[in-house]
Short mmCIF file of C-alpha atoms in Angstrom, two decimals:
data_model
loop_
_atom_site.label_atom_id
_atom_site.label_comp_id
_atom_site.label_asym_id
_atom_site.label_seq_id
_atom_site.Cartn_x
_atom_site.Cartn_y
_atom_site.Cartn_z
CA MET A 1062 -3.54 54.96 -54.12
CA ARG A 1063 -3.14 52.06 -56.51
CA ILE A 1064 -0.72 50.03 -54.46
CA LEU A 1065 -2.62 50.43 -51.23
CA GLY A 1066 -5.86 49.77 -53.01
CA GLY A 1067 -4.40 46.52 -54.25
CA VAL A 1068 -3.71 45.41 -50.73
CA ARG A 1069 -6.54 46.92 -48.75
CA ILE A 1070 -9.42 47.62 -51.02
CA GLY A 1071 -12.75 46.05 -50.25
CA ARG A 1072 -12.50 45.81 -46.50
CA PRO A 1073 -12.39 48.33 -43.68
CA ARG A 1074 -9.08 48.72 -41.87
CA ARG A 1075 -8.80 46.34 -38.95
CA ILE A 1076 -7.79 47.64 -35.52
CA VAL A 1077 -7.08 45.24 -32.66
CA VAL A 1078 -7.14 46.43 -29.05
CA ILE A 1079 -5.33 44.17 -26.57
CA ASP A 1080 -6.03 45.31 -23.01
CA ASP A 1081 -6.99 43.48 -19.83
CA GLU A 1082 -9.37 46.25 -18.72
CA GLU A 1083 -12.82 45.72 -20.11
CA ILE A 1084 -13.65 49.41 -19.83
CA VAL A 1085 -10.73 50.30 -22.10
CA ARG A 1086 -11.70 47.66 -24.70
CA ASP A 1087 -15.30 48.79 -24.69
CA SER A 1088 -14.61 52.49 -24.88
CA CYS A 1089 -12.06 52.03 -27.70
CA THR A 1090 -14.64 50.05 -29.66
CA ALA A 1091 -17.27 52.68 -28.99
CA ILE A 1092 -15.03 55.58 -29.99
CA LEU A 1093 -14.15 54.01 -33.34
CA ALA A 1094 -17.67 52.73 -34.03
CA ASP A 1095 -18.52 55.77 -36.16
CA GLY A 1096 -15.55 55.30 -38.48
CA ASP A 1097 -15.05 52.80 -41.28
CA TYR A 1098 -13.06 50.44 -39.08
CA GLU A 1099 -13.37 46.90 -37.92
CA VAL A 1100 -12.43 46.81 -34.23
CA LEU A 1101 -11.51 43.55 -32.54
CA THR A 1102 -10.47 43.15 -28.92
CA ALA A 1103 -8.57 40.69 -26.78
CA GLU A 1104 -8.19 40.60 -22.99
CA ASP A 1105 -4.65 39.26 -22.84
CA GLY A 1106 -1.49 39.03 -24.95
CA GLU A 1107 -1.87 35.36 -25.82
CA THR A 1108 -5.39 35.75 -27.18
CA GLY A 1109 -4.43 38.99 -28.90
CA LEU A 1110 -1.52 37.43 -30.77
CA GLN A 1111 -3.73 34.55 -31.85
CA LEU A 1112 -6.29 37.01 -33.14
CA VAL A 1113 -3.69 38.98 -35.10
CA ALA A 1114 -2.17 35.80 -36.52
CA GLU A 1115 -5.57 34.50 -37.64
CA LYS A 1116 -7.24 37.63 -38.91
CA GLY A 1117 -4.38 40.01 -39.65
CA ALA A 1118 -4.44 43.65 -38.61
CA ASP A 1119 -3.50 47.11 -39.77
CA LEU A 1120 -3.09 48.62 -36.33
CA VAL A 1121 -2.78 47.04 -32.88
CA PHE A 1122 -3.11 48.81 -29.52
CA VAL A 1123 -1.24 46.94 -26.82
CA ASP A 1124 -1.55 47.57 -23.10
CA LEU A 1125 1.93 47.35 -21.64
CA LYS A 1126 0.85 46.07 -18.25
CA MET A 1127 -1.21 42.94 -18.51
CA PRO A 1128 -1.29 39.68 -16.59
CA GLY A 1129 0.37 36.85 -18.54
CA LYS A 1130 2.31 37.83 -21.64
CA SER A 1131 3.81 41.29 -21.25
CA GLY A 1132 3.14 44.08 -23.72
CA PHE A 1133 6.78 43.92 -24.85
CA GLU A 1134 6.41 40.27 -25.80
CA VAL A 1135 3.20 41.01 -27.63
CA ILE A 1136 4.88 43.79 -29.65
CA GLU A 1137 7.64 41.43 -30.69
CA GLY A 1138 5.15 38.67 -31.41
CA ILE A 1139 3.17 40.97 -33.72
CA SER A 1140 6.33 42.01 -35.53
CA ASP A 1141 7.12 38.31 -36.06
CA ILE A 1142 3.67 37.73 -37.53
CA ASP A 1143 3.89 40.71 -39.90
CA PRO A 1144 6.48 43.46 -39.48
CA THR A 1145 4.32 45.92 -41.42
CA ILE A 1146 1.59 45.90 -38.75
CA VAL A 1147 1.71 49.13 -36.75
CA THR A 1148 1.60 48.79 -32.98
CA ILE A 1149 0.83 51.54 -30.46
CA VAL A 1150 1.24 50.94 -26.73
CA ILE A 1151 -1.31 52.03 -24.20
CA THR A 1152 0.40 52.90 -20.97
CA GLY A 1153 -0.41 54.14 -17.48
CA PHE A 1154 0.68 57.64 -16.54
CA ALA A 1155 3.57 56.36 -14.42
CA THR A 1156 5.11 54.14 -17.09
CA VAL A 1157 6.12 56.58 -19.81
CA SER A 1158 9.69 55.32 -19.66
CA SER A 1159 8.56 51.78 -20.47
CA ALA A 1160 6.60 53.21 -23.38
CA VAL A 1161 9.88 54.54 -24.71
CA ASP A 1162 11.33 51.04 -24.30
CA ALA A 1163 8.40 49.66 -26.25
CA MET A 1164 9.07 52.10 -29.08
CA LYS A 1165 12.65 50.96 -29.17
CA ARG A 1166 11.31 47.45 -29.73
CA GLY A 1167 9.29 48.53 -32.71
CA ALA A 1168 6.12 50.16 -31.38
CA TYR A 1169 5.23 53.18 -33.46
CA ASP A 1170 3.82 55.43 -30.73
CA PHE A 1171 2.31 55.41 -27.25
CA LEU A 1172 -0.93 56.60 -25.73
CA PRO A 1173 -0.95 57.47 -22.01
CA LYS A 1174 -4.01 56.59 -19.94
CA PRO A 1175 -6.39 58.20 -19.39
CA PHE A 1176 -7.09 59.49 -22.91
CA THR A 1177 -9.97 61.40 -24.48
CA PRO A 1178 -11.98 60.02 -27.41
CA ASP A 1179 -10.43 62.68 -29.66
CA GLU A 1180 -6.92 61.68 -28.65
CA PHE A 1181 -7.73 58.06 -29.40
CA ARG A 1182 -9.29 58.87 -32.79
CA LEU A 1183 -6.32 61.02 -33.74
CA ILE A 1184 -3.70 58.46 -32.81
CA SER A 1185 -5.69 55.73 -34.57
CA ARG A 1186 -5.78 57.78 -37.73
CA ARG A 1187 -2.04 58.46 -37.51
CA GLY A 1188 -1.35 54.79 -36.89
CA LEU A 1189 -3.36 53.79 -39.95
CA GLU A 1190 -1.60 56.42 -42.06
CA ARG A 1191 1.66 54.97 -40.86
CA ARG A 1192 0.49 51.50 -41.83
CA ALA A 1193 -0.42 52.76 -45.32
CA LEU A 1194 3.02 54.32 -45.74
CA VAL A 1195 4.77 51.18 -44.54
CA LEU A 1196 2.80 49.06 -47.00
CA GLU A 1197 3.49 51.52 -49.80
CA ALA A 1198 7.21 51.57 -49.05
CA THR A 1199 7.32 47.77 -48.94
CA GLU A 1200 5.51 47.56 -52.24
CA LEU A 1201 7.79 50.14 -53.85
CA ARG A 1202 10.87 48.29 -52.67
CA ARG A 1203 9.46 45.07 -54.05
CA GLU A 1204 8.64 46.76 -57.36
CA ARG A 1205 12.09 48.26 -57.60
CA GLU A 1206 13.62 44.87 -56.97
CA ALA A 1207 11.38 43.26 -59.56
CA LEU A 1208 12.21 46.00 -62.01
CA ARG A 1209 15.90 45.39 -61.52
CA GLU A 1210 15.45 41.67 -61.92
CA ASN A 1211 13.29 42.10 -64.99
CA PHE A 1212 15.60 44.65 -66.48
CA ALA A 1213 16.76 42.23 -69.14
CA ALA A 1214 13.23 41.57 -70.28
CA ILE A 1215 12.32 45.24 -70.26
CA VAL A 1216 15.40 46.21 -72.23
CA SER A 1217 14.81 43.36 -74.59
CA HIS A 1218 11.37 44.51 -75.54
CA GLU A 1219 11.44 48.24 -75.14
CA ILE A 1220 14.82 49.09 -76.58
CA LYS A 1221 16.25 46.21 -78.46
CA SER A 1222 13.20 45.45 -80.56
CA PRO A 1223 12.88 48.91 -82.09
CA LEU A 1224 16.62 49.07 -82.67
CA SER A 1225 16.48 45.71 -84.42
CA ALA A 1226 13.65 46.90 -86.60
CA ILE A 1227 15.60 50.04 -87.54
CA GLN A 1228 18.72 48.05 -88.28
CA GLN A 1229 16.79 45.49 -90.32
CA ASN A 1230 15.42 48.24 -92.53
CA LEU A 1231 18.82 49.90 -92.88
CA PHE A 1232 20.14 46.54 -94.10
CA VAL A 1233 17.43 46.46 -96.72
CA LEU A 1234 17.80 50.11 -97.72
CA SER A 1235 21.53 49.88 -98.23
CA GLY A 1236 20.94 46.92 -100.55
CA GLU A 1237 18.11 48.56 -102.43
CA LEU A 1238 19.92 51.87 -102.79
CA ALA A 1239 23.32 50.39 -103.59
CA ASP A 1240 23.31 51.85 -107.12
CA ALA A 1241 21.67 55.17 -106.28
CA LEU A 1242 23.81 56.42 -103.41
CA THR A 1243 27.04 58.38 -103.60
CA ASP A 1244 30.06 57.04 -101.77
CA ASP A 1245 29.56 59.69 -99.11
CA GLN A 1246 25.95 58.68 -98.57
CA LYS A 1247 26.94 55.03 -98.39
CA ARG A 1248 29.56 55.89 -95.81
CA ARG A 1249 26.97 57.65 -93.69
CA LEU A 1250 24.59 54.71 -94.00
CA ASP A 1251 27.41 52.41 -92.89
CA ARG A 1252 28.09 54.69 -89.93
CA MET A 1253 24.44 54.47 -88.92
CA LYS A 1254 24.54 50.70 -89.08
CA SER A 1255 27.74 50.57 -87.10
CA ARG A 1256 26.39 52.90 -84.41
CA ILE A 1257 23.27 50.77 -84.03
CA ASP A 1258 25.51 47.69 -83.89
CA ASP A 1259 27.38 49.32 -81.02
CA MET A 1260 24.14 49.97 -79.19
CA LEU A 1261 22.87 46.45 -79.74
CA GLY A 1262 26.18 45.16 -78.47
CA LEU A 1263 25.92 47.29 -75.39
CA ILE A 1264 22.37 46.13 -74.73
CA ARG A 1265 23.50 42.51 -75.04
CA THR A 1266 26.18 43.21 -72.47
CA TRP A 1267 23.66 44.80 -70.11
CA MET A 1268 21.28 41.93 -70.53
CA ARG A 1269 23.98 39.39 -69.86
CA TRP A 1270 24.86 41.46 -66.88
CA SER A 1271 21.44 41.78 -65.34
CA SER A 1272 20.09 38.38 -66.28
CA ALA A 1273 23.03 36.30 -65.16
CA ASP A 1274 25.45 36.32 -62.32
CA VAL A 1275 28.71 38.17 -62.33
CA SER A 1276 30.72 35.10 -63.27
CA VAL A 1277 29.42 35.36 -66.84
CA ILE A 1278 31.35 38.57 -67.40
CA LYS A 1279 34.28 37.22 -65.45
CA GLU A 1280 34.57 34.37 -67.94
CA SER A 1281 35.74 36.79 -70.59
CA PHE A 1282 38.22 38.63 -68.36
CA ALA A 1283 41.55 39.37 -70.03
CA PRO A 1284 44.31 41.93 -69.59
CA VAL A 1285 43.01 45.33 -70.69
CA LEU A 1286 45.11 48.43 -71.18
CA LEU A 1287 43.09 51.12 -69.44
CA SER A 1288 44.06 53.78 -71.95
CA GLY A 1289 41.80 52.02 -74.49
CA PRO A 1290 38.47 52.15 -72.64
CA ILE A 1291 39.28 55.60 -71.26
CA ALA A 1292 39.96 56.97 -74.75
CA LYS A 1293 36.79 55.37 -76.10
CA ALA A 1294 34.68 56.72 -73.25
CA ILE A 1295 36.08 60.23 -73.71
CA GLU A 1296 35.54 60.05 -77.45
CA SER A 1297 31.87 59.18 -76.90
CA VAL A 1298 31.32 62.03 -74.46
CA GLU A 1299 33.28 64.60 -76.51
CA PRO A 1300 30.29 65.69 -78.67
CA LEU A 1301 28.24 66.48 -75.55
CA ALA A 1302 31.20 68.31 -74.00
CA GLN A 1303 31.58 70.41 -77.13
CA ARG A 1304 27.89 71.27 -77.18
CA LYS A 1305 28.13 72.48 -73.58
CA SER A 1306 31.58 74.05 -74.05
CA VAL A 1307 32.84 71.84 -71.23
CA TYR A 1308 36.60 71.39 -71.31
CA LEU A 1309 37.19 67.64 -71.09
CA SER A 1310 40.77 66.47 -70.63
CA SER A 1311 42.63 63.40 -69.48
CA GLU A 1312 45.90 62.81 -67.68
CA ILE A 1313 47.08 59.23 -67.98
CA GLU A 1314 50.16 58.61 -65.86
CA ASP A 1315 51.29 55.57 -67.85
CA PRO A 1316 49.59 54.31 -71.03
CA ALA A 1317 50.71 50.77 -70.13
CA LEU A 1318 48.53 50.63 -66.97
CA ALA A 1319 46.37 47.57 -67.21
CA VAL A 1320 43.76 45.62 -65.29
CA ILE A 1321 42.26 42.16 -65.68
CA GLY A 1322 38.75 42.71 -66.89
CA ASP A 1323 36.18 43.04 -69.59
CA GLU A 1324 36.92 45.90 -71.96
CA GLY A 1325 33.34 46.50 -73.05
CA THR A 1326 31.86 46.87 -69.58
CA LEU A 1327 34.85 48.86 -68.33
CA THR A 1328 34.32 51.31 -71.17
CA GLU A 1329 30.67 51.48 -70.16
CA ALA A 1330 31.61 52.20 -66.55
CA PHE A 1331 34.00 55.04 -67.46
CA LEU A 1332 31.55 56.38 -70.00
CA ASN A 1333 28.80 56.59 -67.38
CA VAL A 1334 30.92 58.51 -64.90
CA ILE A 1335 32.47 60.87 -67.45
CA SER A 1336 29.20 61.60 -69.23
CA ASN A 1337 27.53 62.29 -65.87
CA ALA A 1338 30.29 64.74 -65.01
CA VAL A 1339 29.82 66.55 -68.31
CA LYS A 1340 26.02 66.34 -68.20
CA TYR A 1341 25.82 67.98 -64.78
CA SER A 1342 28.61 70.51 -65.39
CA PHE A 1343 27.94 74.18 -65.91
CA ASP A 1344 28.57 75.47 -69.43
CA GLU A 1345 32.25 76.36 -69.79
CA GLY A 1346 32.99 73.91 -66.95
CA LYS A 1347 35.97 71.60 -66.64
CA VAL A 1348 36.10 67.81 -66.39
CA VAL A 1349 39.41 66.07 -65.82
CA VAL A 1350 39.94 62.32 -66.06
CA ARG A 1351 43.06 61.13 -64.26
CA VAL A 1352 44.53 57.64 -64.33
CA HIS A 1353 47.34 56.64 -62.02
CA GLN A 1354 48.59 53.71 -60.04
CA ALA A 1355 48.75 53.45 -56.27
CA GLN A 1356 49.53 50.45 -54.09
CA GLY A 1357 48.89 47.80 -56.70
CA LYS A 1358 45.68 49.43 -57.82
CA VAL A 1359 44.74 51.48 -60.82
CA VAL A 1360 42.87 54.62 -59.82
CA VAL A 1361 40.65 56.44 -62.28
CA SER A 1362 39.26 59.72 -61.03
CA VAL A 1363 36.77 61.95 -62.78
CA CYS A 1364 36.70 65.45 -61.36
CA ASP A 1365 34.35 68.26 -62.29
CA ASN A 1366 33.81 71.81 -61.05
CA GLY A 1367 30.04 71.58 -61.39
CA PRO A 1368 27.30 72.36 -58.86
CA GLY A 1369 28.14 69.45 -56.56
CA ILE A 1370 25.82 66.79 -55.13
CA PRO A 1371 23.91 67.33 -51.85
CA ALA A 1372 24.95 64.93 -49.10
CA GLU A 1373 21.54 63.23 -48.94
CA ASP A 1374 21.76 62.39 -52.65
CA LEU A 1375 25.42 61.45 -52.56
CA ALA A 1376 24.60 58.47 -50.32
CA HIS A 1377 22.29 57.05 -53.00
CA VAL A 1378 23.94 57.90 -56.31
CA PHE A 1379 25.06 54.31 -56.82
CA ASP A 1380 21.59 52.85 -56.21
CA ASP A 1381 19.67 51.52 -59.18
CA PHE A 1382 16.96 53.82 -60.48
CA TYR A 1383 17.94 56.62 -58.10
CA ARG A 1384 17.43 60.11 -59.45
CA ALA A 1385 18.62 63.03 -57.40
CA ARG A 1386 16.05 65.73 -56.80
CA GLY A 1387 16.10 68.29 -59.57
CA THR A 1388 17.76 65.95 -62.08
CA GLU A 1389 14.59 64.16 -63.18
CA THR A 1390 14.60 66.06 -66.44
CA ALA A 1391 18.25 65.40 -67.22
CA GLY A 1392 17.47 62.24 -69.15
CA GLY A 1393 18.55 58.72 -68.37
CA ALA A 1394 16.85 56.07 -66.29
CA GLY A 1395 18.86 56.51 -63.12
CA LEU A 1396 20.63 53.28 -63.95
CA GLY A 1397 24.01 54.51 -65.05
CA LEU A 1398 25.83 54.68 -61.75
CA GLY A 1399 24.13 51.60 -60.30
CA LEU A 1400 25.28 49.65 -63.31
CA THR A 1401 28.70 51.24 -63.07
CA ARG A 1402 28.99 50.15 -59.45
CA ARG A 1403 28.14 46.57 -60.35
CA ILE A 1404 30.60 46.58 -63.24
CA VAL A 1405 33.34 47.92 -61.00
CA GLU A 1406 32.54 45.43 -58.24
CA ALA A 1407 32.73 42.57 -60.72
CA HIS A 1408 36.27 43.75 -61.35
CA ASP A 1409 36.95 43.51 -57.60
CA GLY A 1410 37.06 47.27 -57.56
CA THR A 1411 35.34 50.08 -55.71
CA ILE A 1412 33.67 53.31 -56.75
CA THR A 1413 33.32 56.29 -54.45
CA ALA A 1414 32.11 59.84 -54.80
CA GLU A 1415 33.01 63.02 -52.99
CA SER A 1416 31.31 66.30 -53.52
CA GLU A 1417 31.15 69.81 -52.24
CA ILE A 1418 28.23 72.07 -53.07
CA GLY A 1419 29.36 74.85 -55.34
CA LYS A 1420 32.81 73.36 -55.84
CA GLY A 1421 32.22 70.16 -57.81
CA SER A 1422 32.33 66.39 -57.54
CA THR A 1423 34.97 63.70 -57.88
CA PHE A 1424 34.17 60.09 -58.69
CA VAL A 1425 36.93 57.58 -58.08
CA ILE A 1426 37.05 54.07 -59.52
CA THR A 1427 39.73 51.81 -58.09
CA VAL A 1428 40.48 48.44 -59.68
CA PRO A 1429 43.32 46.01 -58.85
CA ALA A 1430 46.16 46.41 -61.35
CA ALA A 1431 46.95 43.49 -63.63
CA PRO A 1432 49.90 41.48 -62.35
CA SER A 1433 52.79 41.35 -64.77
CA ARG A 1434 56.37 40.27 -64.90
CA ASP A 1435 58.17 43.58 -64.68
CA ASP A 1436 55.92 45.77 -62.64
CA ALA A 1437 52.46 45.32 -61.18
CA GLY A 1438 49.90 47.00 -63.37
CA ARG A 1439 52.12 47.41 -66.41
CA LEU A 1440 51.93 44.95 -69.21
CA GLY A 1441 55.20 43.82 -70.72
CA ASP A 1442 56.01 44.85 -74.28
CA GLU A 1443 54.96 41.52 -75.79
CA SER A 1444 51.50 41.78 -74.30
CA ALA A 1445 51.04 45.50 -74.71
CA GLY A 1446 48.77 44.89 -77.68
CA LEU A 1447 46.30 42.91 -75.58
CA GLY A 1448 43.01 44.57 -74.96
CA LYS A 1449 43.32 46.57 -78.12
CA GLY A 1450 41.37 45.74 -81.22
CA GLU A 1451 38.69 43.94 -79.26
CA ALA A 1452 36.17 46.67 -79.80
CA MET B 518 11.14 28.04 -114.04
CA SER B 519 9.61 26.64 -110.88
CA ASP B 520 6.93 28.42 -108.87
CA PRO B 521 8.16 30.93 -106.31
CA LYS B 522 8.58 29.50 -102.80
CA LYS B 523 5.98 30.57 -100.30
CA VAL B 524 7.13 32.03 -97.00
CA LEU B 525 4.91 33.00 -94.07
CA ILE B 526 6.26 35.59 -91.62
CA ILE B 527 4.68 35.68 -88.15
CA ASP B 528 5.91 38.63 -86.11
CA ASP B 529 4.07 41.34 -84.19
CA ASP B 530 6.49 44.15 -85.09
CA PRO B 531 5.31 45.59 -88.44
CA ASP B 532 8.53 47.57 -88.95
CA PHE B 533 10.67 44.53 -88.46
CA VAL B 534 8.40 42.51 -90.74
CA GLU B 535 8.89 45.07 -93.51
CA GLY B 536 12.64 44.66 -93.24
CA ILE B 537 12.43 40.87 -93.50
CA LYS B 538 9.75 40.86 -96.15
CA ALA B 539 11.66 43.24 -98.42
CA ILE B 540 14.68 40.95 -98.38
CA LEU B 541 12.65 37.84 -99.17
CA ASP B 542 10.53 39.63 -101.80
CA GLY B 543 13.74 40.86 -103.40
CA ALA B 544 14.88 37.24 -103.72
CA ASP B 545 11.63 36.24 -105.45
CA TYR B 546 9.94 34.53 -102.54
CA GLU B 547 6.20 34.87 -102.27
CA THR B 548 5.68 36.25 -98.77
CA SER B 549 2.62 36.47 -96.56
CA VAL B 550 2.47 38.07 -93.13
CA ALA B 551 0.56 37.46 -89.90
CA TYR B 552 1.00 39.93 -87.07
CA ASN B 553 -0.11 37.65 -84.25
CA SER B 554 -0.06 33.95 -83.51
CA LYS B 555 -3.81 33.54 -83.94
CA ASP B 556 -3.81 34.90 -87.50
CA GLY B 557 -0.62 32.95 -88.08
CA TRP B 558 -2.22 29.67 -87.09
CA GLU B 559 -5.23 30.52 -89.23
CA ALA B 560 -2.98 31.07 -92.26
CA LEU B 561 -0.99 27.89 -91.58
CA THR B 562 -4.06 25.71 -91.44
CA HIS B 563 -5.52 27.07 -94.68
CA ASN B 564 -2.45 27.40 -96.88
CA ARG B 565 0.71 25.50 -97.60
CA TYR B 566 4.02 27.25 -97.08
CA ASP B 567 7.57 26.23 -97.91
CA LEU B 568 9.00 28.09 -94.92
CA LEU B 569 7.82 29.81 -91.76
CA CYS B 570 9.74 32.74 -90.26
CA LEU B 571 8.56 32.95 -86.65
CA ASP B 572 9.12 35.47 -83.89
CA ILE B 573 9.33 33.95 -80.42
CA MET B 574 8.16 36.81 -78.24
CA MET B 575 4.81 38.12 -79.34
CA GLY B 576 1.87 39.57 -77.54
CA ARG B 577 2.01 39.03 -73.84
CA GLY B 578 4.81 36.51 -73.77
CA ALA B 579 6.32 33.60 -75.58
CA GLU B 580 3.36 33.07 -77.91
CA GLY B 581 5.74 32.06 -80.67
CA VAL B 582 6.93 29.16 -78.54
CA MET B 583 3.38 27.90 -78.12
CA LEU B 584 2.82 28.19 -81.84
CA ALA B 585 6.01 26.29 -82.63
CA ARG B 586 4.92 23.49 -80.30
CA LYS B 587 1.50 23.37 -81.94
CA ILE B 588 3.13 23.13 -85.33
CA ARG B 589 5.31 20.24 -84.21
CA ASN B 590 2.27 18.36 -82.96
CA ASP B 591 0.52 18.66 -86.32
CA ALA B 592 1.14 15.76 -88.68
CA VAL B 593 1.12 17.92 -91.81
CA LEU B 594 2.67 21.16 -90.54
CA ARG B 595 5.59 19.42 -88.85
CA GLU B 596 7.03 18.81 -92.32
CA MET B 597 7.40 22.56 -92.87
CA PRO B 598 10.76 24.10 -91.95
CA VAL B 599 10.67 26.84 -89.31
CA LEU B 600 13.18 29.66 -88.97
CA ILE B 601 12.94 31.33 -85.60
CA ILE B 602 13.93 34.99 -85.65
CA THR B 603 14.33 36.26 -82.13
CA SER B 604 15.77 39.10 -80.14
CA ILE B 605 16.10 37.00 -77.02
CA ARG B 606 18.66 34.40 -77.93
CA GLU B 607 20.75 35.14 -74.86
CA GLN B 608 17.82 35.86 -72.59
CA ILE B 609 16.06 32.57 -72.95
CA ALA B 610 17.42 31.42 -69.62
CA PHE B 611 16.07 34.52 -68.00
CA LEU B 612 12.67 34.58 -69.57
CA PHE B 613 11.99 30.91 -69.10
CA PRO B 614 13.31 30.26 -65.63
CA GLY B 615 13.52 26.64 -64.69
CA GLN B 616 13.24 25.45 -68.27
CA ALA B 617 15.79 23.85 -70.51
CA VAL B 618 18.24 26.44 -71.75
CA HIS B 619 19.08 25.50 -75.26
CA PRO B 620 18.35 27.02 -78.63
CA GLY B 621 16.48 23.79 -79.29
CA PHE B 622 14.08 24.47 -76.44
CA VAL B 623 11.44 24.41 -79.10
CA PRO B 624 12.07 21.84 -81.77
CA VAL B 625 12.75 24.24 -84.59
CA ASP B 626 15.16 23.97 -87.43
CA GLU B 627 17.08 27.20 -87.13
CA LEU B 628 17.29 30.16 -84.83
CA VAL B 629 18.74 33.52 -85.79
CA GLU B 630 18.96 36.70 -83.80
CA LYS B 631 17.40 40.02 -84.77
CA PRO B 632 18.52 41.96 -86.72
CA VAL B 633 19.53 39.45 -89.35
CA GLU B 634 21.91 40.22 -92.21
CA PRO B 635 20.14 39.87 -95.59
CA LYS B 636 22.75 37.44 -96.88
CA MET B 637 22.38 35.23 -93.82
CA LEU B 638 18.60 35.29 -93.97
CA LEU B 639 18.58 34.22 -97.61
CA GLU B 640 21.15 31.48 -97.03
CA LYS B 641 19.22 30.03 -94.09
CA ALA B 642 15.92 30.23 -95.96
CA ALA B 643 17.29 28.54 -99.06
CA ALA B 644 19.06 25.84 -97.05
CA LEU B 645 15.99 25.03 -94.94
CA ILE B 646 13.71 24.80 -97.97
CA ALA B 647 16.20 22.64 -99.89
CA GLU B 648 16.61 20.34 -96.91
CA ALA B 649 12.86 19.94 -96.50
CA GLU B 650 12.46 19.16 -100.19
CA GLY B 651 15.24 16.60 -99.92
CA ARG B 652 13.45 14.95 -96.99
CA HIS B 653 10.24 14.99 -98.95
CA ARG B 654 11.79 13.35 -102.04
CA GLY B 655 13.52 10.78 -99.85
CA ALA B 656 10.22 9.86 -98.29
CA GLU B 657 8.49 9.23 -101.62
#
């Protein structure tokens, strides 16, 4: 595997045996001699830890009962040196319960004495497989983190550049064809330019979002009437809903409900949740967007009667780049809900999801209502126009 | 009528180049194109241009930045106005961590963001060339 190869290629896996009994050290070395391993031994915990610290290791066998440093201390010491090193305790027949203690402290498995060569080979192989998986998982986590951090750069090159090139040529075409096109054709060309402008604007927002800290978006916070972003989000999803014959409706308790926030990213957040609901709905399904106020907060819920989300996926739907099993072909990068969560959190809000298999899912976004003179969450008449016309 | 002004475009995105080139050609500039910084440098050292339109992010990184610095260190080329056309105006801080965050992070004359409106491109180009010619006359 590429990742493992990057870490391990070019040298045999290193196994360290820390045991005070010479016969155990020697037989372990002999048993593994026919495999592609490098086996090192140490006769006490102190020496063993030094060895691991100096040379590194993939797998360490630790005798629990040794003079000097105890096996428990050695396990913890190894974890301090490198938590990805796999440790297996070797234990006398009578001390199985302490082996369990050792596993609680991070040992991967235990091997009771006496053991046969086959048992030792098998557990060594399993330990090394474990080590490979741990390294792979660490690397994947690191890559995911790097991907998230580099999102701005990726978006910049992979999406924004082609869009810019398209837009640049539309600019030129509309000039060159100014005399040849009918008014209707010109209108369509203008629509294309304006749609690409919207996308470029959205990408800029994302990039600001992922490349800088939250305070950047907070700088542009202003009172926003929620009916605006909700209407815009629904309008954008409507074509998809029509294609799938999904009935998309909204119930807004009070059109004057407002929050303090950034209209563009709020629209994006609602759009993500609503379009997900429609995307994963059955044909002829129903999606309802409800907006109401409760205890000083504005609550936006998006409810569908689709297939529902399995519990193991539900726990991860707000993670970046997470794709539920079976949805890999549904399009999207698995970023929508992660981004939505961060947008909502920047607004001091929360997003939650509930789902029941076969019944449907409900996503709930809760954001503090904008304070106002007459009534929390409602903007007074003079300011009712705020948040509009900023698209 | 004076000779047409010569503009060199250095950008690694051929589609984007076409969009820029068509606008400049339409305004009677004489345009040449290089699709990487090596060819660009080659062209700059063998020909004289009235204006350079330069992309910042080319190849495997900020090759345009290196090129701009090279140009500024050249006694002859430093007299030529440079218009940076970039898609990373807002991302400079991100892509160049720990470095000065300012549009003037390379000493260039103007910086515009992709895509650029034809009218704006032509205004910037004309203004930069006129300014350079003014400097030139003043120096004589």
